[in-house]
mmCIF file of C-alpha atoms in Angstrom:
data_model
loop_
_atom_site.group_PDB
_atom_site.id
_atom_site.type_symbol
_atom_site.label_atom_id
_atom_site.label_comp_id
_atom_site.label_asym_id
_atom_site.label_seq_id
_atom_site.Cartn_x
_atom_site.Cartn_y
_atom_site.Cartn_z
ATOM 1 C CA UNK A 1 -106.678 -108.031 54.047
ATOM 2 C CA UNK A 2 -105.510 -107.872 50.563
ATOM 3 C CA UNK A 3 -101.936 -108.266 51.690
ATOM 4 C CA UNK A 4 -102.933 -111.363 53.718
ATOM 5 C CA UNK A 5 -104.256 -113.027 50.860
ATOM 6 C CA UNK A 6 -101.379 -112.372 48.886
ATOM 7 C CA UNK A 7 -99.179 -113.901 51.151
ATOM 8 C CA UNK A 8 -101.031 -117.299 51.467
ATOM 9 C CA UNK A 9 -100.924 -117.311 47.464
ATOM 10 C CA UNK A 10 -97.398 -116.859 47.701
ATOM 11 C CA UNK A 11 -96.953 -119.575 50.346
ATOM 12 C CA UNK A 12 -98.851 -121.634 48.328
ATOM 13 C CA UNK A 13 -96.820 -121.378 45.256
ATOM 14 C CA UNK A 14 -93.776 -121.734 47.252
ATOM 15 C CA UNK A 15 -94.896 -125.113 48.674
ATOM 16 C CA UNK A 16 -95.801 -126.578 45.529
ATOM 17 C CA UNK A 17 -92.554 -125.308 43.985
ATOM 18 C CA UNK A 18 -90.562 -126.856 46.868
ATOM 19 C CA UNK A 19 -92.794 -130.272 46.379
ATOM 20 C CA UNK A 20 -91.804 -130.496 42.610
ATOM 21 C CA UNK A 21 -88.089 -129.324 43.264
ATOM 22 C CA UNK A 22 -87.986 -132.287 45.982
ATOM 23 C CA UNK A 23 -89.753 -134.964 43.670
ATOM 24 C CA UNK A 24 -87.096 -134.024 40.708
ATOM 25 C CA UNK A 25 -84.250 -134.271 43.343
ATOM 26 C CA UNK A 26 -85.231 -137.822 44.778
ATOM 27 C CA UNK A 27 -87.075 -139.532 41.909
ATOM 28 C CA UNK A 28 -84.874 -138.239 39.063
ATOM 29 C CA UNK A 29 -86.263 -137.480 35.704
ATOM 30 C CA UNK A 30 -89.803 -138.053 34.529
ATOM 31 C CA UNK A 31 -88.871 -141.010 31.911
ATOM 32 C CA UNK A 32 -86.238 -143.666 31.629
ATOM 33 C CA UNK A 33 -84.456 -141.390 28.991
ATOM 34 C CA UNK A 34 -83.894 -138.649 31.482
ATOM 35 C CA UNK A 35 -82.930 -141.241 34.389
ATOM 36 C CA UNK A 36 -80.089 -142.509 32.562
ATOM 37 C CA UNK A 37 -79.170 -138.872 31.217
ATOM 38 C CA UNK A 38 -79.178 -137.579 34.914
ATOM 39 C CA UNK A 39 -77.372 -140.349 36.400
ATOM 40 C CA UNK A 40 -74.465 -141.706 34.265
ATOM 41 C CA UNK A 41 -71.682 -140.018 32.212
ATOM 42 C CA UNK A 42 -72.159 -139.029 28.584
ATOM 43 C CA UNK A 43 -69.925 -140.716 26.382
ATOM 44 C CA UNK A 44 -69.922 -139.225 22.797
ATOM 45 C CA UNK A 45 -67.255 -141.263 21.297
ATOM 46 C CA UNK A 46 -69.245 -144.256 22.240
ATOM 47 C CA UNK A 47 -72.400 -142.998 20.468
ATOM 48 C CA UNK A 48 -73.563 -145.682 17.379
ATOM 49 C CA UNK A 49 -74.273 -143.563 14.770
ATOM 50 C CA UNK A 50 -76.903 -140.749 15.278
ATOM 51 C CA UNK A 51 -79.415 -143.257 16.819
ATOM 52 C CA UNK A 52 -77.830 -144.760 19.713
ATOM 53 C CA UNK A 53 -76.512 -142.232 22.546
ATOM 54 C CA UNK A 54 -73.963 -143.426 24.774
ATOM 55 C CA UNK A 55 -73.415 -143.452 28.764
ATOM 56 C CA UNK A 56 -71.183 -145.034 31.033
ATOM 57 C CA UNK A 57 -71.414 -146.214 34.614
ATOM 58 C CA UNK A 58 -68.178 -147.787 36.630
ATOM 59 C CA UNK A 59 -70.898 -149.885 37.729
ATOM 60 C CA UNK A 60 -71.459 -153.809 36.550
ATOM 61 C CA UNK A 61 -74.375 -154.050 33.830
ATOM 62 C CA UNK A 62 -76.477 -155.579 36.251
ATOM 63 C CA UNK A 63 -75.991 -153.168 38.836
ATOM 64 C CA UNK A 64 -77.111 -150.320 36.606
ATOM 65 C CA UNK A 65 -79.804 -152.460 35.078
ATOM 66 C CA UNK A 66 -81.387 -152.793 38.637
ATOM 67 C CA UNK A 67 -80.814 -148.896 39.226
ATOM 68 C CA UNK A 68 -82.486 -148.242 35.956
ATOM 69 C CA UNK A 69 -85.409 -150.701 36.805
ATOM 70 C CA UNK A 70 -85.802 -149.765 40.068
ATOM 71 C CA UNK A 71 -86.884 -146.165 38.968
ATOM 72 C CA UNK A 72 -88.596 -146.897 35.613
ATOM 73 C CA UNK A 73 -90.308 -150.465 35.329
ATOM 74 C CA UNK A 74 -89.729 -151.678 31.417
ATOM 75 C CA UNK A 75 -92.230 -153.503 29.315
ATOM 76 C CA UNK A 76 -89.865 -156.030 28.801
ATOM 77 C CA UNK A 77 -86.172 -157.131 29.600
ATOM 78 C CA UNK A 78 -84.062 -159.390 28.120
ATOM 79 C CA UNK A 79 -80.421 -160.535 29.733
ATOM 80 C CA UNK A 80 -77.749 -162.398 28.630
ATOM 81 C CA UNK A 81 -74.074 -163.042 28.655
ATOM 82 C CA UNK A 82 -73.874 -159.994 26.052
ATOM 83 C CA UNK A 83 -75.713 -157.296 28.082
ATOM 84 C CA UNK A 84 -78.980 -156.149 29.412
ATOM 85 C CA UNK A 85 -81.757 -155.147 27.265
ATOM 86 C CA UNK A 86 -84.661 -152.878 28.562
ATOM 87 C CA UNK A 87 -87.540 -152.179 26.370
ATOM 88 C CA UNK A 88 -90.021 -149.169 27.223
ATOM 89 C CA UNK A 89 -92.789 -147.768 25.438
ATOM 90 C CA UNK A 90 -90.707 -145.177 23.172
ATOM 91 C CA UNK A 91 -87.191 -146.381 24.245
ATOM 92 C CA UNK A 92 -84.620 -148.833 24.593
ATOM 93 C CA UNK A 93 -82.038 -148.758 27.281
ATOM 94 C CA UNK A 94 -79.026 -151.326 26.339
ATOM 95 C CA UNK A 95 -76.496 -152.120 28.884
ATOM 96 C CA UNK A 96 -73.130 -153.460 27.763
ATOM 97 C CA UNK A 97 -70.424 -154.719 30.058
ATOM 98 C CA UNK A 98 -66.987 -152.880 29.121
ATOM 99 C CA UNK A 99 -63.903 -152.887 30.797
ATOM 100 C CA UNK A 100 -64.246 -149.989 33.074
ATOM 101 C CA UNK A 101 -67.961 -151.033 33.807
ATOM 102 C CA UNK A 102 -71.030 -150.473 31.697
ATOM 103 C CA UNK A 103 -71.779 -148.607 28.394
ATOM 104 C CA UNK A 104 -75.434 -147.645 28.390
ATOM 105 C CA UNK A 105 -76.957 -146.670 24.988
ATOM 106 C CA UNK A 106 -80.438 -144.788 24.596
ATOM 107 C CA UNK A 107 -82.093 -145.543 21.419
ATOM 108 C CA UNK A 108 -85.570 -145.287 19.866
ATOM 109 C CA UNK A 109 -87.576 -148.273 19.700
ATOM 110 C CA UNK A 110 -87.487 -147.859 15.846
ATOM 111 C CA UNK A 111 -83.967 -148.393 15.486
ATOM 112 C CA UNK A 112 -83.105 -150.411 18.562
ATOM 113 C CA UNK A 113 -85.152 -153.412 17.446
ATOM 114 C CA UNK A 114 -83.731 -153.791 14.106
ATOM 115 C CA UNK A 115 -80.287 -153.383 15.641
ATOM 116 C CA UNK A 116 -80.783 -155.831 18.535
ATOM 117 C CA UNK A 117 -83.003 -157.983 17.023
ATOM 118 C CA UNK A 118 -80.318 -161.089 16.636
ATOM 119 C CA UNK A 119 -79.863 -160.810 20.244
ATOM 120 C CA UNK A 120 -83.553 -160.072 21.706
ATOM 121 C CA UNK A 121 -85.498 -161.824 19.034
ATOM 122 C CA UNK A 122 -89.054 -162.551 20.310
ATOM 123 C CA UNK A 123 -87.961 -162.086 23.855
ATOM 124 C CA UNK A 124 -89.155 -158.353 23.523
ATOM 125 C CA UNK A 125 -92.758 -158.624 23.102
ATOM 126 C CA UNK A 126 -94.371 -155.333 21.508
ATOM 127 C CA UNK A 127 -97.089 -153.614 23.835
ATOM 128 C CA UNK A 128 -99.170 -150.636 23.225
ATOM 129 C CA UNK A 129 -97.392 -147.590 21.073
ATOM 130 C CA UNK A 130 -95.111 -150.095 19.042
ATOM 131 C CA UNK A 131 -94.604 -148.715 15.593
ATOM 132 C CA UNK A 132 -92.092 -151.753 14.897
ATOM 133 C CA UNK A 133 -93.562 -154.043 12.300
ATOM 134 C CA UNK A 134 -92.308 -157.321 11.240
ATOM 135 C CA UNK A 135 -90.189 -158.527 8.102
ATOM 136 C CA UNK A 136 -91.477 -161.492 6.354
ATOM 137 C CA UNK A 137 -93.980 -162.433 3.798
ATOM 138 C CA UNK A 138 -97.417 -161.102 5.011
ATOM 139 C CA UNK A 139 -96.393 -159.345 7.927
ATOM 140 C CA UNK A 140 -98.672 -156.284 7.178
ATOM 141 C CA UNK A 141 -95.859 -153.955 5.491
#
């Protein structure tokens, strides 16, 4: 009877492990950052300082944005002729056109908002978890 009980426990753990592995394979990583890291080619030469980590894709920015937003719905997004700007709770994913497809920049919101403020301005609303503060007089600094 003891061997049978251990066999059942072992099978249960194997099934749970298989389900977790299948989820990871079919649904990618567990965050927008992880999704980009898993799907696109790392391009260290295109990093912006130590803040924005660069990846590339042969697809157009609109196609990359569709892939990312299908997997992870952004809190806000802004699209113009310069690229696609996705805001998540902790990170930004900025997708810019390059001659060979797209440049994808991953960056924490604390450095992304000041960098892209002239583009996204008030289009990126600030929801829960935001630590970015305004810059004018009386803005709570």
